[in-house]
Amino acid sequence: MEPSQIVCPSCKSNILTAKYEAKYVYSYIIDSNAPGLKNKEELLPFLYDNREQVEARQYIKCESCGKQFPCFFSTKSSGIDYNDLQKILSNDNNI
C-alpha cells in the first residue's frame, strides 16, 4: 500500500521544499603577493585558506503559504521517509 501524499497542515498544499541554509566565514592569510596563500597574483574568492561554517538552518517550507517546519537531515543518513515527514509537519514548533 502506497502512503498518502504529504501536505502542509496549514493550507493542505503539496508543494513542499526541503531547504538547507548555511553561512560560512572564509579566511585568507595575508602574505606578500596577495591575500591568501593559495592566491598568486590576485584575490580569487574560491581559493580561501580556511572556511568555517558559523550558522546552519534546515527546514521544510510550504511554497504555497510560506509556513516553515524545522527539521534535521544529513547526507550521512539514509534519508527522510514518509513517517519522518509526517512527524516534522505535525510538530507544533513550526515557524
mmCIF file of C-alpha atoms in Angstrom, residues 24-40 42-52:
data_model
loop_
_atom_site.group_PDB
_atom_site.id
_atom_site.type_symbol
_atom_site.label_atom_id
_atom_site.label_comp_id
_atom_site.label_asym_id
_atom_site.label_seq_id
_atom_site.Cartn_x
_atom_site.Cartn_y
_atom_site.Cartn_z
ATOM 1 C CA TYR A 24 30.330 30.486 6.142
ATOM 2 C CA VAL A 25 33.275 32.714 7.035
ATOM 3 C CA TYR A 26 36.123 32.493 4.520
ATOM 4 C CA SER A 27 39.635 33.440 5.678
ATOM 5 C CA TYR A 28 42.639 34.465 3.606
ATOM 6 C CA ILE A 29 46.106 34.630 5.163
ATOM 7 C CA ILE A 30 47.772 37.932 4.258
ATOM 8 C CA ASP A 31 51.135 37.396 2.580
ATOM 9 C CA SER A 32 53.477 39.474 0.410
ATOM 10 C CA ASN A 33 51.951 38.965 -3.046
ATOM 11 C CA ALA A 34 48.194 38.686 -2.472
ATOM 12 C CA PRO A 35 45.680 37.862 0.234
ATOM 13 C CA GLY A 36 45.650 34.109 0.727
ATOM 14 C CA LEU A 37 48.482 31.619 0.477
ATOM 15 C CA LYS A 38 46.717 29.902 -2.428
ATOM 16 C CA ASN A 39 46.396 33.143 -4.446
ATOM 17 C CA LYS A 40 49.445 34.082 -6.519
ATOM 18 C CA GLU A 42 45.155 38.421 -7.275
ATOM 19 C CA LEU A 43 42.464 37.517 -4.781
ATOM 20 C CA LEU A 44 40.317 34.730 -6.150
ATOM 21 C CA PRO A 45 37.476 34.187 -3.650
ATOM 22 C CA PHE A 46 37.279 30.427 -4.227
ATOM 23 C CA LEU A 47 40.951 29.997 -3.200
ATOM 24 C CA TYR A 48 40.448 30.526 0.538
ATOM 25 C CA ASP A 49 42.844 29.324 3.237
ATOM 26 C CA ASN A 50 40.147 28.422 5.749
ATOM 27 C CA ARG A 51 36.358 28.063 5.732
ATOM 28 C CA GLU A 52 34.256 27.885 8.886
#
